[in-house]
Short mmCIF file of C-alpha atoms in Angstrom, two decimals:
data_model
loop_
_atom_site.label_atom_id
_atom_site.label_comp_id
_atom_site.label_asym_id
_atom_site.label_seq_id
_atom_site.Cartn_x
_atom_site.Cartn_y
_atom_site.Cartn_z
CA MET O 1 -19.73 78.74 -28.89
CA VAL O 2 -20.11 80.79 -32.75
CA MET O 3 -21.37 77.20 -35.08
CA THR O 4 -19.37 77.80 -38.16
CA PRO O 5 -20.07 74.87 -40.71
CA ARG O 6 -16.21 73.55 -39.62
CA THR O 7 -18.22 73.78 -36.42
CA LEU O 8 -20.35 71.71 -36.20
CA GLU O 9 -19.01 69.32 -39.47
CA ARG O 10 -16.68 68.69 -35.58
CA LEU O 11 -19.41 67.90 -33.41
CA LEU O 12 -21.41 65.74 -35.37
CA SER O 13 -18.63 64.10 -36.52
CA PRO O 14 -18.19 62.09 -33.37
CA LEU O 15 -21.60 60.90 -33.65
CA ASN O 16 -21.46 60.24 -36.84
CA ILE O 17 -23.77 62.05 -38.16
CA ASP O 18 -22.52 63.53 -41.83
CA ALA O 19 -25.27 66.68 -41.96
CA LEU O 20 -28.97 67.79 -39.96
CA ASN O 21 -32.18 66.79 -40.85
CA ASP O 22 -34.82 69.88 -41.84
CA MET O 23 -36.16 69.51 -38.03
CA GLN O 24 -32.99 69.87 -36.45
CA THR O 25 -32.04 72.68 -39.48
CA ALA O 26 -35.39 74.44 -38.48
CA ALA O 27 -34.75 74.40 -34.42
CA LEU O 28 -31.77 76.15 -35.09
CA GLU O 29 -32.41 78.99 -36.60
CA ALA O 30 -35.73 78.66 -34.60
CA ALA O 31 -33.17 79.38 -31.69
CA ARG O 32 -31.79 82.01 -33.03
CA GLN O 33 -34.56 83.87 -32.80
CA GLU O 34 -36.23 86.13 -30.13
CA GLY O 35 -38.52 84.47 -28.23
CA ASP O 36 -38.99 80.36 -26.82
CA LEU O 37 -39.51 77.62 -29.71
CA VAL O 38 -41.08 75.00 -29.04
CA LEU O 39 -40.24 71.84 -31.17
CA LEU O 40 -42.99 68.93 -31.41
CA SER O 41 -41.47 66.24 -33.37
CA ASP O 42 -41.49 62.68 -34.26
CA THR O 43 -39.72 59.90 -31.78
CA GLY O 44 -36.64 59.16 -33.04
CA SER O 45 -35.73 62.22 -35.54
CA GLY O 46 -32.94 63.12 -33.83
CA LYS O 47 -34.68 66.33 -31.29
CA THR O 48 -31.75 65.33 -28.59
CA LEU O 49 -29.68 67.24 -31.33
CA ALA O 50 -31.81 69.43 -32.19
CA PHE O 51 -32.07 71.39 -28.72
CA LEU O 52 -28.70 71.12 -27.89
CA LEU O 53 -27.31 73.02 -30.45
CA PRO O 54 -28.70 75.17 -29.83
CA LEU O 55 -27.76 75.33 -26.53
CA LEU O 56 -24.20 74.93 -27.23
CA GLU O 57 -24.49 78.45 -29.81
CA THR O 58 -25.72 80.29 -25.72
CA MET O 59 -22.31 79.02 -24.32
CA ASP O 60 -19.56 79.97 -22.55
CA GLU O 61 -16.35 77.92 -22.21
CA ASP O 62 -14.18 80.18 -20.31
CA VAL O 63 -17.42 81.67 -17.92
CA PRO O 64 -16.92 79.63 -15.34
CA THR O 65 -20.80 78.70 -13.46
CA THR O 66 -23.89 76.84 -14.97
CA GLN O 67 -24.97 78.55 -17.92
CA ALA O 68 -28.12 75.84 -18.83
CA LEU O 69 -30.24 73.22 -17.98
CA VAL O 70 -32.00 70.05 -19.63
CA VAL O 71 -35.07 68.49 -17.55
CA VAL O 72 -36.13 65.19 -18.40
CA PRO O 73 -38.53 63.22 -16.53
CA SER O 74 -36.49 60.03 -16.29
CA ARG O 75 -32.64 59.34 -15.68
CA GLU O 76 -32.27 56.66 -18.81
CA LEU O 77 -33.10 60.38 -20.71
CA ALA O 78 -30.70 62.18 -18.87
CA LEU O 79 -27.73 59.74 -19.14
CA GLN O 80 -28.39 59.13 -23.23
CA ILE O 81 -28.55 63.24 -23.43
CA GLU O 82 -24.73 63.25 -21.67
CA GLN O 83 -24.21 60.11 -24.17
CA VAL O 84 -24.04 62.79 -27.16
CA PHE O 85 -22.80 65.12 -25.17
CA ARG O 86 -20.22 64.18 -24.24
CA LYS O 87 -19.28 62.50 -27.79
CA MET O 88 -19.72 65.91 -28.88
CA GLY O 89 -15.98 67.10 -27.61
CA THR O 90 -16.89 70.16 -26.88
CA GLY O 91 -15.02 70.91 -24.18
CA LEU O 92 -17.58 72.08 -21.26
CA LYS O 93 -18.36 70.52 -18.67
CA VAL O 94 -21.57 68.54 -18.09
CA THR O 95 -22.97 67.02 -15.48
CA CYS O 96 -26.02 64.26 -14.34
CA CYS O 97 -28.49 64.40 -11.45
CA TYR O 98 -31.14 61.50 -10.95
CA GLY O 99 -32.74 59.47 -8.73
CA GLY O 100 -31.79 56.42 -7.61
CA HIS O 101 -27.71 56.67 -7.11
CA LYS O 102 -25.79 58.91 -4.18
CA ARG O 103 -26.32 62.11 -4.49
CA GLU O 104 -23.19 62.40 -2.30
CA THR O 105 -21.70 61.14 -5.91
CA GLU O 106 -23.88 64.38 -8.00
CA GLU O 107 -22.39 66.79 -5.10
CA ASN O 108 -19.07 66.08 -6.41
CA ASN O 109 -19.69 66.22 -9.22
CA LEU O 110 -21.28 69.65 -8.85
CA LEU O 111 -18.06 71.46 -6.41
CA GLU O 112 -16.84 72.72 -9.55
CA ALA O 113 -19.78 74.31 -11.26
CA PRO O 114 -20.77 71.88 -14.61
CA ALA O 115 -21.76 74.60 -17.70
CA LEU O 116 -24.67 72.29 -18.21
CA ILE O 117 -26.40 69.87 -16.02
CA ILE O 118 -29.09 66.91 -17.01
CA GLY O 119 -31.43 65.77 -14.99
CA THR O 120 -34.82 64.89 -13.48
CA PRO O 121 -37.03 67.77 -11.68
CA GLY O 122 -36.74 66.12 -8.15
CA ARG O 123 -33.05 65.15 -7.61
CA LEU O 124 -32.58 69.10 -8.89
CA GLY O 125 -35.34 70.70 -6.79
CA ASP O 126 -33.25 68.63 -4.46
CA HIS O 127 -29.65 70.45 -5.15
CA LEU O 128 -31.36 73.89 -5.46
CA ARG O 129 -32.33 73.22 -1.95
CA ARG O 130 -29.70 72.40 -0.24
CA GLY O 131 -27.52 74.70 -2.28
CA ASN O 132 -25.77 72.22 -5.05
CA ILE O 133 -26.43 74.65 -7.62
CA HIS O 134 -26.44 77.69 -8.52
CA PRO O 135 -29.30 79.86 -10.23
CA GLU O 136 -28.51 82.89 -10.59
CA THR O 137 -26.26 82.00 -13.37
CA ILE O 138 -28.27 80.10 -15.88
CA HIS O 139 -28.98 81.70 -18.98
CA THR O 140 -30.73 78.84 -21.13
CA LEU O 141 -33.91 75.77 -20.32
CA VAL O 142 -34.54 72.75 -21.65
CA LEU O 143 -37.63 70.99 -21.28
CA ASP O 144 -37.52 67.69 -22.68
CA GLU O 145 -39.50 65.20 -23.13
CA PHE O 146 -42.37 68.22 -21.30
CA ASP O 147 -45.19 66.60 -21.75
CA LYS O 148 -43.90 63.73 -19.63
CA SER O 149 -43.07 64.89 -16.96
CA LEU O 150 -45.70 66.40 -16.06
CA GLU O 151 -48.41 63.49 -16.52
CA LEU O 152 -45.65 61.06 -14.64
CA GLY O 153 -46.89 63.75 -11.35
CA PHE O 154 -43.47 67.06 -11.22
CA GLN O 155 -45.74 69.79 -11.45
CA GLU O 156 -44.53 70.49 -7.93
CA GLU O 157 -41.09 70.38 -8.92
CA MET O 158 -40.80 72.14 -11.89
CA ILE O 159 -42.65 74.70 -10.56
CA PHE O 160 -40.02 74.82 -8.12
CA LEU O 161 -37.09 74.92 -10.53
CA ILE O 162 -38.86 77.43 -12.97
CA ASP O 163 -39.16 79.55 -10.05
CA ASN O 164 -35.77 79.91 -8.97
CA LEU O 165 -33.92 79.61 -12.84
CA LYS O 166 -34.43 84.45 -12.00
CA SER O 167 -32.14 85.68 -15.31
CA LEU O 168 -33.90 82.70 -17.94
CA HIS O 169 -33.45 84.39 -21.02
CA LYS O 170 -33.98 80.74 -23.53
CA ARG O 171 -36.67 78.34 -23.47
CA ILE O 172 -37.18 75.09 -25.00
CA LEU O 173 -39.77 72.66 -25.54
CA THR O 174 -39.82 69.52 -26.64
CA SER O 175 -42.25 66.47 -27.13
CA ALA O 176 -43.01 63.92 -29.46
CA THR O 177 -47.34 64.30 -28.73
CA PRO O 178 -49.05 66.51 -30.27
CA GLY O 179 -51.71 68.95 -28.95
CA VAL O 180 -50.39 68.59 -25.04
CA ASP O 181 -51.14 72.79 -22.96
CA ILE O 182 -48.49 73.48 -21.78
CA PRO O 183 -49.11 75.41 -18.69
CA ALA O 184 -48.38 79.09 -17.46
CA PHE O 185 -45.51 78.58 -15.01
CA VAL O 186 -42.92 77.60 -16.75
CA GLY O 187 -43.29 81.05 -18.43
CA LEU O 188 -43.15 80.74 -22.18
CA HIS O 189 -41.72 84.87 -23.67
CA ASN O 190 -43.41 85.14 -26.74
CA PRO O 191 -42.90 81.97 -28.39
CA GLN O 192 -42.07 79.82 -31.28
CA THR O 193 -43.94 76.54 -32.50
CA LEU O 194 -42.48 74.24 -34.88
CA ASP O 195 -43.96 71.20 -35.61
CA PHE O 196 -42.75 68.23 -36.85
CA LEU O 197 -44.68 65.78 -35.79
CA SER O 198 -45.64 63.45 -39.38
CA GLY O 199 -49.30 62.81 -37.62
CA LYS O 200 -48.99 59.05 -38.99
CA PRO O 201 -47.72 55.81 -39.27
CA LYS O 202 -43.73 56.32 -40.98
CA GLU O 203 -43.23 55.06 -44.10
CA SER O 204 -40.54 52.45 -42.62
CA LEU O 205 -42.69 50.59 -39.74
CA ALA O 206 -44.92 47.64 -40.72
CA LEU O 207 -47.49 47.25 -38.31
CA GLU O 208 -48.71 43.55 -37.45
CA VAL O 209 -51.01 41.84 -35.89
CA VAL O 210 -50.72 38.02 -34.40
CA GLN O 211 -54.18 36.71 -32.97
CA SER O 212 -53.90 34.37 -30.09
CA PRO O 213 -55.85 31.97 -29.34
CA ASP O 214 -55.89 32.16 -25.55
CA ASN O 215 -56.14 35.02 -23.72
CA ASP O 216 -52.74 33.68 -21.92
CA LYS O 217 -50.72 34.94 -24.19
CA LEU O 218 -47.63 33.65 -23.28
CA GLU O 219 -47.55 30.60 -25.89
CA THR O 220 -48.11 32.78 -28.60
CA LEU O 221 -45.80 34.53 -27.62
CA PHE O 222 -42.70 32.25 -27.23
CA ARG O 223 -43.71 30.93 -30.93
CA LEU O 224 -43.96 34.45 -32.11
CA LEU O 225 -40.60 35.17 -31.05
CA CYS O 226 -39.24 31.72 -32.42
CA ARG O 227 -39.95 33.30 -35.04
CA ILE O 228 -38.40 36.72 -35.41
CA GLY O 229 -35.43 34.71 -35.28
CA GLY O 230 -32.83 35.88 -32.76
CA ARG O 231 -33.45 40.10 -34.39
CA SER O 232 -33.10 42.43 -31.56
CA THR O 233 -37.45 43.00 -29.96
CA VAL O 234 -39.01 45.21 -27.28
CA VAL O 235 -42.06 43.40 -25.46
CA PHE O 236 -44.50 45.79 -24.06
CA CYS O 237 -46.36 44.89 -20.99
CA ASN O 238 -49.27 46.97 -18.76
CA HIS O 239 -48.03 45.91 -15.29
CA ARG O 240 -44.78 45.48 -13.79
CA ASP O 241 -45.50 41.98 -12.31
CA SER O 242 -46.72 40.44 -16.31
CA VAL O 243 -43.04 42.29 -16.64
CA GLU O 244 -41.33 39.67 -15.03
CA ARG O 245 -44.39 37.43 -15.42
CA THR O 246 -43.42 36.77 -18.78
CA SER O 247 -39.75 36.97 -18.07
CA ALA O 248 -39.63 34.01 -16.44
CA PHE O 249 -42.04 32.23 -18.13
CA LEU O 250 -39.77 32.54 -21.37
CA LYS O 251 -36.38 32.10 -19.97
CA ASP O 252 -38.06 29.44 -18.76
CA LYS O 253 -38.92 27.83 -22.31
CA GLY O 254 -35.27 28.32 -23.32
CA LEU O 255 -35.34 31.88 -24.62
CA PRO O 256 -32.70 34.16 -23.34
CA ASN O 257 -33.91 37.56 -22.11
CA VAL O 258 -33.96 40.27 -19.89
CA PHE O 259 -36.67 42.30 -17.43
CA TYR O 260 -37.36 46.31 -17.22
CA HIS O 261 -39.63 48.70 -15.69
CA GLY O 262 -39.85 51.34 -12.99
CA ALA O 263 -39.23 49.49 -9.07
CA LEU O 264 -35.56 47.77 -9.99
CA GLU O 265 -32.89 49.82 -8.51
CA GLN O 266 -30.62 51.54 -10.58
CA PRO O 267 -27.41 48.54 -10.86
CA GLU O 268 -30.07 46.19 -12.06
CA ARG O 269 -31.88 48.88 -15.16
CA GLU O 270 -27.93 49.19 -15.77
CA VAL O 271 -27.56 45.59 -16.25
CA ALA O 272 -30.39 44.76 -18.63
CA LEU O 273 -29.62 47.45 -20.76
CA ALA O 274 -26.36 46.40 -21.11
CA LYS O 275 -27.02 43.82 -21.68
CA PHE O 276 -29.59 44.34 -24.46
CA ARG O 277 -27.40 46.89 -26.29
CA ASN O 278 -24.52 44.23 -26.28
CA HIS O 279 -27.06 41.78 -27.99
CA SER O 280 -25.59 39.53 -24.39
CA VAL O 281 -30.24 38.66 -24.95
CA ASN O 282 -32.15 39.72 -27.98
CA THR O 283 -35.51 40.27 -25.99
CA LEU O 284 -35.78 43.21 -23.69
CA VAL O 285 -39.54 42.52 -22.22
CA THR O 286 -40.73 45.79 -19.48
CA THR O 287 -43.76 48.28 -19.20
CA ASP O 288 -43.78 51.87 -21.16
CA LEU O 289 -40.63 53.46 -18.95
CA ALA O 290 -38.91 52.12 -21.94
CA SER O 291 -41.11 54.15 -24.37
CA ARG O 292 -39.26 57.05 -23.82
CA GLY O 293 -35.42 58.24 -23.31
CA LEU O 294 -34.51 54.44 -24.09
CA ASP O 295 -32.18 54.52 -27.62
CA VAL O 296 -30.90 51.70 -28.55
CA PRO O 297 -29.88 51.10 -31.61
CA ASN O 298 -31.38 48.66 -34.43
CA ILE O 299 -34.96 47.66 -32.55
CA ARG O 300 -36.54 45.19 -35.08
CA TYR O 301 -39.41 44.85 -33.56
CA ILE O 302 -41.62 46.07 -31.57
CA ILE O 303 -44.47 43.66 -29.33
CA HIS O 304 -47.47 45.23 -28.18
CA TYR O 305 -48.06 42.38 -25.47
CA HIS O 306 -51.12 43.48 -24.41
CA LEU O 307 -53.17 46.22 -26.08
CA PRO O 308 -51.91 49.91 -25.22
CA ALA O 309 -53.96 52.35 -23.15
CA THR O 310 -53.84 55.23 -25.09
CA GLU O 311 -52.73 56.44 -28.79
CA GLU O 312 -49.89 58.13 -27.73
CA VAL O 313 -49.26 55.32 -25.64
CA PHE O 314 -48.85 53.06 -28.76
CA ILE O 315 -46.68 55.95 -31.28
CA HIS O 316 -44.11 56.21 -28.31
CA ARG O 317 -43.41 52.64 -27.80
CA ASN O 318 -43.16 51.84 -31.37
CA GLY O 319 -40.73 55.05 -31.58
CA ARG O 320 -37.72 53.05 -30.01
CA THR O 321 -37.84 51.01 -33.66
CA ALA O 322 -37.93 52.85 -37.72
CA ARG O 323 -35.57 54.96 -35.42
CA MET O 324 -34.17 57.48 -38.35
CA ASP O 325 -33.95 56.27 -41.97
CA ALA O 326 -34.37 52.25 -40.12
CA SER O 327 -36.84 50.08 -40.70
CA GLY O 328 -39.02 48.19 -38.06
CA THR O 329 -41.84 46.23 -37.26
CA ALA O 330 -44.99 46.63 -33.68
CA ILE O 331 -46.81 43.65 -34.20
CA LEU O 332 -49.88 43.62 -32.06
CA LEU O 333 -50.37 40.21 -29.56
CA LEU O 334 -54.20 39.90 -28.99
CA GLY O 335 -56.56 37.85 -27.69
CA PRO O 336 -60.02 35.66 -28.42
CA ASP O 337 -61.79 38.45 -26.79
CA GLU O 338 -59.98 41.36 -28.07
CA THR O 339 -60.30 43.62 -31.38
CA LEU O 340 -57.40 46.61 -33.45
CA PRO O 341 -57.96 49.56 -30.96
CA PRO O 342 -59.71 52.67 -33.42
CA TYR O 343 -55.84 54.80 -33.08
CA ILE O 344 -54.51 51.29 -35.45
CA PRO O 345 -54.99 52.89 -38.95
CA GLY O 346 -55.75 51.01 -41.91
CA GLN O 347 -56.36 47.55 -42.39
CA PRO O 348 -52.52 45.97 -40.47
CA GLY O 349 -50.84 42.76 -41.75
CA THR O 350 -51.52 38.96 -40.39
CA ILE O 351 -48.82 37.09 -39.55
CA ASP O 352 -49.53 33.24 -39.04
CA LEU O 353 -47.88 31.11 -36.96
CA PRO O 354 -45.95 27.92 -37.55
CA ALA O 355 -47.29 24.54 -35.68
CA THR O 356 -43.66 23.47 -34.04
CA GLU O 357 -41.48 26.35 -32.85
CA THR O 358 -38.01 26.78 -32.62
CA LEU O 359 -36.09 28.08 -30.15
CA PRO O 360 -33.07 30.70 -32.29
CA PRO O 361 -30.17 30.01 -31.20
CA PRO O 362 -28.16 31.77 -28.41
CA PRO O 363 -26.87 35.27 -28.53
CA GLN O 364 -22.61 34.79 -29.05
CA TRP O 365 -21.77 37.78 -26.91
CA THR O 366 -21.82 37.07 -22.71
CA THR O 367 -21.78 40.90 -20.37
CA LEU O 368 -18.86 40.89 -18.04
CA PHE O 369 -19.33 42.87 -15.16
CA ILE O 370 -15.97 45.99 -13.90
CA ALA O 371 -16.22 47.10 -11.22
CA ALA O 372 -14.42 50.12 -11.79
CA GLY O 373 -16.04 53.40 -13.96
CA LYS O 374 -14.92 56.66 -14.83
CA LYS O 375 -14.38 57.65 -10.97
CA ASP O 376 -11.40 54.67 -11.50
CA LYS O 377 -10.04 56.94 -13.89
CA VAL O 378 -10.73 53.35 -16.18
CA ASN O 379 -11.96 54.12 -19.77
CA LYS O 380 -12.39 52.20 -22.96
CA VAL O 381 -9.28 52.07 -24.31
CA ASP O 382 -8.26 50.57 -20.37
CA ILE O 383 -10.44 48.62 -21.46
CA VAL O 384 -10.35 47.36 -24.75
CA GLY O 385 -6.20 46.87 -23.50
CA PHE O 386 -6.64 44.60 -20.03
CA PHE O 387 -9.19 41.67 -22.64
CA THR O 388 -6.25 41.21 -25.48
CA ASN O 389 -3.01 41.62 -23.20
CA LYS O 390 -4.39 40.42 -20.09
CA GLY O 391 -7.11 38.52 -21.32
CA GLN O 392 -5.21 37.23 -24.69
CA LEU O 393 -8.95 38.19 -26.88
CA LYS O 394 -8.51 39.35 -30.29
CA LYS O 395 -10.67 43.06 -30.82
CA ASP O 396 -13.33 40.52 -32.35
CA ASP O 397 -13.72 38.98 -29.73
CA ILE O 398 -14.21 42.21 -27.18
CA GLY O 399 -18.03 43.79 -28.25
CA LEU O 400 -19.66 47.50 -27.04
CA ILE O 401 -17.76 47.95 -23.53
CA GLU O 402 -19.71 51.16 -21.83
CA VAL O 403 -18.44 52.93 -18.93
CA LYS O 404 -20.22 54.35 -15.85
CA ASP O 405 -18.83 56.55 -12.86
CA PHE O 406 -18.16 53.58 -10.95
CA SER O 407 -19.20 50.26 -12.61
CA ALA O 408 -18.02 48.89 -16.98
CA PHE O 409 -19.70 46.60 -18.91
CA VAL O 410 -17.83 44.78 -21.69
CA ALA O 411 -18.91 41.94 -23.91
CA ILE O 412 -16.65 39.42 -24.78
CA ARG O 413 -17.53 36.12 -27.37
CA LYS O 414 -19.51 33.34 -25.38
CA SER O 415 -17.02 31.72 -26.27
CA THR O 416 -14.61 32.21 -24.87
CA VAL O 417 -14.94 33.48 -21.53
CA ASN O 418 -14.17 30.60 -18.76
CA HIS O 419 -10.56 30.71 -20.52
CA VAL O 420 -10.29 34.31 -20.42
CA LEU O 421 -11.92 34.45 -16.54
CA HIS O 422 -9.44 32.02 -15.72
CA LEU O 423 -6.53 34.74 -17.03
CA ILE O 424 -8.29 37.72 -15.60
CA LYS O 425 -8.12 36.56 -11.26
CA ASP O 426 -5.48 38.11 -10.50
CA GLN O 427 -4.12 40.26 -12.86
CA LYS O 428 -4.10 44.28 -12.03
CA LEU O 429 -6.71 46.34 -14.45
CA LYS O 430 -4.41 49.89 -14.11
CA THR O 431 -2.26 49.50 -11.18
CA GLN O 432 -5.76 48.37 -8.93
CA LYS O 433 -7.27 44.47 -8.11
CA VAL O 434 -10.86 45.06 -9.51
CA LYS O 435 -14.12 42.17 -9.39
CA ILE O 436 -14.69 41.66 -12.41
CA ALA O 437 -16.61 38.02 -13.21
CA ILE O 438 -20.27 37.84 -15.52
CA ALA O 439 -22.68 40.31 -15.54
CA ARG O 440 -25.97 38.56 -12.63
#
């Protein structure tokens, strides 16, 4: 695909982007040169577009085989990249491969070779061994957040994948972490490195500290969330059991939230993230799994309930807010025996909590689960039409809609839920009767 100004404008328009930033422009130019590319840039700076556009320049819509492979450390990141690629409207087939759902679904998607495959190392390796992916025509490889893939213990699968890609002409590696050694098995040839890491906190990111009088900081966290007043917030804990304990405590105190960690099944993850994205809840309690690959617009606060283990973790957690041109605040919650880590820049401000707390107003949205999705030929237009006609909703009463392969989520105004569910209980969505219920 030739990247003329007109083509670029057409691709960026569905993403509501007027122009590339400096890093994206430099990546596009660098990828046109001989040799491989290593792109280092801060979290939230737009790296996904910075490698998708160069990748598109190497792809031919008339070629009926797989031409490019993007390898990522998590299913959430894979789905995020797929969504961006689809929004661009390239006309090229793309599919995602990741653990946590049926392999058979992916096998069906791979029968007619996609031009682009995005996936996690383990599932991609599984498909390669089964002959579902034909590697001989793949000429471009992207390793997004490559340091995380190595850190998570995927090295054996990464070696297997790369060893089977015999026709590679270009490798593009991206990371938000400085100074990571790139293993020899990656096979970099004459690499060019673009370093756009700022090495300092973004000016749009404020750092604050809250002191807890107790080692168990739950009560202080609750009071802090009341002070924040219902703004979109991610609370980071270091362990899965802490995540669930914290989430349960906040719910018992009357503060709606969802939790998210690596032991959840894929449907549970999807429900939690859908509710957080569409503001059915405004607080997400999570492990560092959400510090990369979680693309939720307009997250206002990051709370470090547990101090991050390393500076790298601190940077990636904070990268969930103050993305692109937005502003955000990172808050460190310190117990009586805790001190600021040495990598914290400058002297953060201090937040004093009021003596009494008032619960934030409850969210105005509720998430409905629909047991039908893309594979059932259901799209967003169908869902809007169904709820405006059969459910008698105004368009302003319908919020964010997410359509998955076999399910969908729609946010509707909470005040309308009971009436809507009554109206649609015997109605068909398109030509089929499907389960529609409040997402749990």
